[in-house]
Protein backbone atom coordinates (compact mmCIF):
# COMPACT_ATOMS: atom_id res chain seq x y z
CA MET A 1 71.35 158.26 125.99
CA LYS A 2 71.07 156.59 122.22
CA ASN A 3 74.73 157.33 121.92
CA LYS A 4 74.93 155.73 125.18
CA THR A 5 73.47 152.91 123.87
CA LEU A 6 75.31 152.81 121.01
CA ILE A 7 78.75 153.15 122.74
CA ILE A 8 77.83 150.10 124.77
CA ILE A 9 76.77 148.17 121.71
CA VAL A 10 79.88 148.93 120.08
CA ILE A 11 82.04 148.28 123.71
CA ILE A 12 80.45 144.80 123.67
CA ALA A 13 80.88 143.81 120.00
CA ALA A 14 84.42 144.99 120.28
CA THR A 15 85.03 142.78 123.87
CA ALA A 16 83.54 140.04 121.96
CA ALA A 17 85.63 140.18 118.90
CA ALA A 18 88.49 140.44 120.85
CA LEU A 19 87.54 137.24 123.18
CA SER A 20 87.04 135.31 119.93
CA LEU A 21 89.93 136.04 118.47
CA GLY A 22 92.21 135.53 121.28
CA ILE A 23 90.64 132.17 121.75
CA TYR A 24 91.34 131.46 118.34
CA GLN A 25 95.02 132.60 117.96
CA LYS A 26 95.10 130.76 121.31
CA ARG A 27 93.86 126.93 119.77
CA THR A 28 96.13 127.89 116.40
CA HIS A 29 99.03 128.11 118.69
CA GLN A 30 98.17 124.81 120.64
CA ILE A 31 97.37 122.99 117.22
CA ASN A 32 100.86 124.46 116.21
CA ALA A 33 102.39 123.25 119.02
CA SER A 34 100.97 119.66 118.90
CA LEU A 35 101.85 119.29 115.84
CA LEU A 36 105.41 120.53 116.97
CA GLN A 37 105.71 117.99 119.20
CA ILE A 38 104.31 115.31 117.05
CA GLU A 39 107.05 116.19 114.24
CA GLN A 40 109.73 116.00 117.30
CA LEU A 41 108.76 112.76 117.95
CA MET A 42 108.30 110.88 114.99
CA TYR A 43 111.58 109.79 114.66
CA GLU A 44 112.76 108.20 118.19
CA ARG A 45 108.95 108.04 118.94
CA PRO A 46 106.08 106.75 116.00
CA ASP A 47 104.42 105.13 117.71
CA SER A 48 103.65 108.15 119.95
CA ALA A 49 103.55 110.42 117.06
CA TRP A 50 100.47 108.21 116.15
CA LYS A 51 98.80 108.08 119.16
CA ILE A 52 98.79 111.97 119.27
CA LEU A 53 97.86 112.01 116.02
CA GLN A 54 94.67 109.86 117.30
CA HIS A 55 93.11 113.15 119.33
CA MET A 56 93.93 116.04 116.99
CA PRO A 57 90.85 117.74 115.67
CA SER A 58 89.28 117.30 112.37
CA ILE A 59 91.40 118.09 109.67
CA SER A 60 88.70 119.93 108.45
CA GLN A 61 88.60 122.29 111.07
CA LEU A 62 92.30 123.47 109.99
CA ARG A 63 93.92 126.17 108.86
CA LYS A 64 95.44 125.42 105.35
CA GLU A 65 98.67 125.41 106.41
CA GLU A 66 98.00 122.83 109.68
CA GLN A 67 95.87 120.80 107.33
CA ALA A 68 99.10 120.79 104.88
CA LEU A 69 101.73 119.42 108.18
CA HIS A 70 99.00 117.63 109.66
CA ALA A 71 97.91 115.47 106.57
CA LEU A 72 101.82 114.90 105.88
CA LEU A 73 102.69 113.60 109.61
CA PHE A 74 99.70 111.50 109.54
CA THR A 75 101.05 109.40 106.42
CA GLN A 76 104.23 109.59 107.93
CA ALA A 77 102.90 107.87 111.20
CA GLN A 78 101.15 105.53 109.00
CA TYR A 79 104.79 104.32 107.72
CA LYS A 80 107.19 104.42 110.16
CA ASN A 81 103.89 102.22 112.24
CA TYR A 82 104.03 100.09 109.25
CA ILE A 83 100.05 101.06 108.92
CA PRO A 84 98.56 100.56 104.66
CA VAL A 85 98.58 104.03 103.34
CA LYS A 86 95.17 103.32 101.40
CA SER A 87 95.02 106.12 99.84
CA ASP A 88 96.68 109.50 98.31
CA SER A 89 93.77 111.40 99.65
CA LEU A 90 96.33 113.70 102.84
CA LEU A 91 99.40 113.28 100.75
CA ARG A 92 97.56 115.72 98.25
CA ILE A 93 96.34 118.19 100.54
CA ALA A 94 100.18 118.65 101.47
CA GLU A 95 101.22 118.73 98.47
CA ALA A 96 98.61 121.12 96.77
CA TYR A 97 100.08 123.37 99.92
CA TYR A 98 103.83 123.37 99.74
CA ARG A 99 104.18 123.07 95.34
CA THR A 100 103.71 126.99 96.00
CA SER A 101 105.68 127.36 99.70
CA SER A 102 108.73 128.59 100.43
CA ASP A 103 109.21 125.27 102.77
CA SER A 104 111.42 123.13 100.66
CA LEU A 105 111.70 120.44 103.48
CA HIS A 106 108.58 119.26 104.13
CA LYS A 107 107.38 119.52 100.45
CA ALA A 108 110.20 116.95 99.88
CA TRP A 109 109.04 114.85 102.25
CA THR A 110 105.41 115.32 100.85
CA LEU A 111 106.58 114.26 97.36
CA PHE A 112 109.12 110.98 98.89
CA TYR A 113 105.78 110.06 100.54
CA LEU A 114 103.78 110.01 97.32
CA ALA A 115 106.79 108.36 95.84
CA GLN A 116 106.31 105.12 98.23
CA TYR A 117 102.80 105.67 98.18
CA TYR A 118 102.64 104.88 94.27
CA ARG A 119 105.37 102.33 94.82
CA ASP A 120 103.42 100.73 97.10
CA SER A 121 100.38 100.62 94.94
CA ASN A 122 102.26 99.51 91.96
CA GLU A 123 102.84 102.93 89.81
CA LYS A 124 106.47 102.74 89.20
CA GLU A 125 106.43 105.38 86.37
CA LYS A 126 104.70 107.41 89.53
CA ALA A 127 106.92 107.09 92.13
CA LEU A 128 109.79 107.54 90.03
CA SER A 129 109.34 111.03 88.87
CA TYR A 130 108.41 111.74 92.38
CA PHE A 131 111.36 110.58 93.85
CA GLN A 132 112.98 112.54 91.01
CA GLN A 133 111.21 116.21 92.49
CA ALA A 134 112.03 114.82 95.70
CA ASN A 135 115.51 115.07 95.15
CA ILE A 136 115.12 118.34 92.54
CA ALA A 137 113.00 119.96 96.01
CA SER A 138 115.87 119.01 98.47
CA ARG A 139 119.05 120.23 96.98
CA ASN A 140 119.19 123.29 98.86
CA ILE A 141 118.42 121.90 102.45
CA GLU A 142 120.61 120.12 105.01
CA ASN A 143 118.91 117.15 106.35
CA ASN A 144 120.70 114.16 105.69
CA GLN A 145 118.38 112.08 107.15
CA PHE A 146 116.00 113.29 104.53
CA LYS A 147 118.52 112.38 101.64
CA PHE A 148 119.64 108.72 103.50
CA LEU A 149 116.34 108.16 103.17
CA LEU A 150 115.53 108.59 99.58
CA ASN A 151 118.12 107.45 97.83
CA LEU A 152 118.06 104.52 99.86
CA HIS A 153 114.27 103.55 98.98
CA TRP A 154 115.10 105.24 95.59
CA ALA A 155 117.76 102.82 95.17
CA GLY A 156 115.55 99.75 95.84
CA LEU A 157 112.29 100.49 93.31
CA LEU A 158 115.47 101.68 90.03
CA THR A 159 116.94 98.32 90.80
CA ASN A 160 113.64 96.61 91.21
CA GLU A 161 113.28 98.10 87.84
CA ASP A 162 116.09 96.53 86.41
CA ALA A 163 118.07 100.05 86.04
CA HIS A 164 121.24 98.39 88.11
CA GLU A 165 124.01 101.03 87.62
CA LYS A 166 121.38 103.67 88.46
CA GLY A 167 120.40 101.71 91.64
CA ILE A 168 123.86 101.38 92.22
CA GLU A 169 124.60 104.95 92.11
CA LYS A 170 121.85 105.59 94.95
CA TYR A 171 123.20 103.24 97.16
CA GLN A 172 126.16 104.42 96.90
CA THR A 173 124.76 108.22 97.76
CA ALA A 174 122.68 107.09 100.51
CA ASN A 175 125.94 105.07 101.94
CA LYS A 176 127.55 108.86 102.19
CA TYR A 177 124.68 110.20 104.17
CA ALA A 178 124.51 107.09 106.59
CA ILE A 179 128.57 107.88 107.37
CA LEU A 180 127.67 111.55 107.98
CA LEU A 181 124.64 110.45 110.77
CA LYS A 182 126.63 108.17 112.44
CA ASP A 183 123.86 105.93 112.64
CA THR A 184 124.86 101.63 112.06
CA LEU A 185 121.40 100.47 112.02
CA LYS A 186 121.07 102.91 108.99
CA GLN A 187 124.18 101.84 107.24
CA LEU A 188 123.43 97.65 108.56
CA ASN A 189 119.96 98.74 106.11
CA LEU A 190 121.54 99.62 103.23
CA TYR A 191 124.56 97.33 102.95
CA GLU A 192 121.83 93.99 103.49
CA LYS A 193 119.75 96.12 100.81
CA TRP A 194 123.11 97.38 98.69
CA GLY A 195 124.63 93.81 98.98
CA TRP A 196 121.28 91.88 97.94
CA CYS A 197 120.99 93.82 94.38
CA HIS A 198 124.45 92.62 93.98
CA LEU A 199 122.88 88.82 94.75
CA ILE A 200 120.44 89.17 92.16
CA ASN A 201 122.23 90.39 89.26
CA GLY A 202 124.56 87.78 90.10
CA GLU A 203 127.36 89.70 91.63
CA TYR A 204 128.51 87.64 93.96
CA ASP A 205 131.94 88.82 94.88
CA LEU A 206 130.54 92.57 95.02
CA ALA A 207 127.64 91.00 96.97
CA ASP A 208 129.32 89.07 99.80
CA SER A 209 132.37 91.98 100.63
CA LEU A 210 129.05 93.76 101.03
CA PHE A 211 127.76 91.83 103.52
CA ASN A 212 130.87 91.48 105.46
CA VAL A 213 131.78 95.05 105.63
CA GLY A 214 127.79 94.19 107.40
CA LEU A 215 128.76 92.07 109.69
CA THR A 216 131.89 93.33 110.89
CA LEU A 217 130.05 96.51 111.31
CA SER A 218 127.09 94.49 113.54
CA ALA A 219 129.79 92.66 115.85
CA THR A 220 129.60 96.79 117.15
CA THR A 221 126.13 96.84 118.02
CA LYS A 222 125.26 96.37 121.26
CA ASP A 223 121.99 93.50 120.00
CA ARG A 224 123.09 91.99 116.84
CA ILE A 225 119.93 91.41 115.25
CA TYR A 226 120.83 91.79 111.54
CA ASP A 227 123.68 88.91 111.94
CA LYS A 228 121.13 86.21 111.29
CA TYR A 229 120.12 88.15 107.80
CA LEU A 230 123.28 88.61 106.45
CA LEU A 231 124.78 85.26 107.38
CA ASN A 232 121.51 83.59 105.62
CA TYR A 233 122.14 86.30 102.69
CA LEU A 234 126.26 85.20 102.61
CA SER A 235 125.00 81.39 102.42
CA LEU A 236 122.77 81.89 99.54
CA THR A 237 125.97 83.71 97.83
CA ALA A 238 127.50 80.80 98.90
CA ARG A 239 124.85 78.20 97.21
CA GLU A 240 125.06 80.67 94.22
CA LYS A 241 128.50 79.75 94.14
CA LYS A 242 127.92 76.28 94.65
CA ASP A 243 129.95 76.37 97.69
CA TYR A 244 127.52 74.13 99.52
CA LYS A 245 129.62 73.64 102.53
CA ARG A 246 129.55 77.05 103.44
CA ALA A 247 127.04 77.54 102.38
CA LEU A 248 125.81 75.32 105.24
CA GLU A 249 127.64 76.13 107.83
CA LEU A 250 126.82 79.79 107.08
CA VAL A 251 123.09 79.27 107.09
CA ASN A 252 123.51 76.83 110.72
CA ARG A 253 124.74 79.70 112.10
CA SER A 254 121.81 81.99 111.12
CA LEU A 255 119.07 79.55 112.25
CA SER A 256 121.31 79.64 115.49
CA LEU A 257 120.02 83.39 116.57
CA ALA A 258 116.67 82.81 114.83
CA LYS A 259 114.10 82.78 117.55
CA ASP A 260 110.64 82.86 115.39
CA SER A 261 108.79 81.35 112.77
CA THR A 262 108.80 84.61 110.31
CA GLU A 263 113.10 84.54 111.06
CA LEU A 264 113.10 80.73 110.13
CA TYR A 265 110.71 80.10 107.22
CA PRO A 266 113.08 81.39 105.03
CA LEU A 267 115.87 80.20 106.59
CA TRP A 268 114.57 76.81 106.45
CA GLY A 269 113.84 76.99 102.98
CA ASN A 270 117.78 78.15 102.56
CA LYS A 271 118.59 75.08 103.99
CA GLY A 272 116.29 72.98 102.26
CA GLU A 273 117.37 74.24 98.30
CA ILE A 274 121.17 74.15 99.89
CA LEU A 275 120.96 70.45 100.64
CA LEU A 276 118.18 69.70 97.09
CA GLU A 277 121.06 70.76 95.42
CA MET A 278 123.78 69.12 97.35
CA ASN A 279 120.90 65.68 95.79
CA GLN A 280 120.08 65.24 99.86
CA TYR A 281 116.67 64.63 99.26
CA ASP A 282 115.45 63.35 101.94
CA SER A 283 117.02 65.87 104.37
CA ALA A 284 115.76 68.81 101.96
CA HIS A 285 111.98 67.94 102.26
CA PHE A 286 112.29 67.88 106.03
CA TYR A 287 113.98 71.30 106.28
CA LEU A 288 111.41 72.51 102.83
CA SER A 289 108.60 71.39 104.52
CA LYS A 290 108.48 73.39 107.77
CA ASP A 291 107.29 76.37 106.10
CA THR A 292 103.80 75.26 105.83
CA ARG A 293 103.20 78.55 104.34
CA ASP A 294 103.08 77.72 100.47
CA TYR A 295 104.96 73.61 101.29
CA ASP A 296 103.58 71.88 98.15
CA PRO A 297 104.25 68.22 99.18
CA TYR A 298 104.89 67.18 95.26
CA PHE A 299 107.82 69.68 95.33
C-alpha cells in the first residue's frame, strides 16, 4: 500500500514538473517570438514596435538573454520614436550580456546606442570610445544598415569635435553603404549633413556640390521633402560667398515649399540675415521679427 502511495506521489510530482516545464517553455517561446516580431517591425514601423514593447512582461521576469534583447530594443524604439533616453541602465543590462556573447550584431547595436546616449549626455569622449567599439564589433557582420548609421552618427560627432578630416572620412564610408542600400532618403540625409560639415568649415564649393547632388537626387523622390532644406543650405553658402541675389532667390524657393512654423523659422532667419548684410534694415527687421522664439528687438 505504501509503495502504491509513493508511486502515485512520484507520478503526480513528475506530471506537475512536466506541466510546469511545458508552461515555462511555451512562455519562453512566446516571449522570444514577440521580441523577434518587435525587431522585424523596428525599421519600418518603430511606432508599432514601441507599442508592443509597452505590453511585454517586466524585464525582471525574463531570462538573461531575453532581458538583453528587450533592453536593446526598448532603447532602440525610444531613439526611433524621438523619446529622450534618460538613463543608460537598460543598455548596461544589454552590454553585460552581449560582451561575452557570440552575437556580434546585437553587441554592435548595443555599443552603438551607448555611443548615442553618451553623445546626447555630452560625454563626448565616452561616446567616441563606444563608436570605436561598435565599429570593431561589426567588422565580421554583413549589415549595411548598421554600418551606414554607425558611420553617419560617428561622423557627426567627429565634426562637432573639430576632427574635420576624420569626420569627412566617416561620411565617405557612410555614403558607400547608402549606395549599397539603394535608399534615396538615407542618401539625402547624408548629403545634407555632409554638406553642412563643409559649410561650417568654410569649404563652400564642396558644400555647394553636395547640396546640389542632394537636390538632384531629391527630384527623384515622390514627396521631395528634402528640397526646402537643401535650397536653404544652398542659400546659406551663397550668402557666405556674398552672392546675395542668388541667396535670396534660393531662400525664397525654400520658403515657397515650407508649411509650418518649425520649417519657416530658420528660413525667415536666413532671409533676414541676407537682407541685413545687404543693409536693407527695415526688410531685415520684418523677417527676423517673425521668429518670436528668441527675437531681440534691440538687434
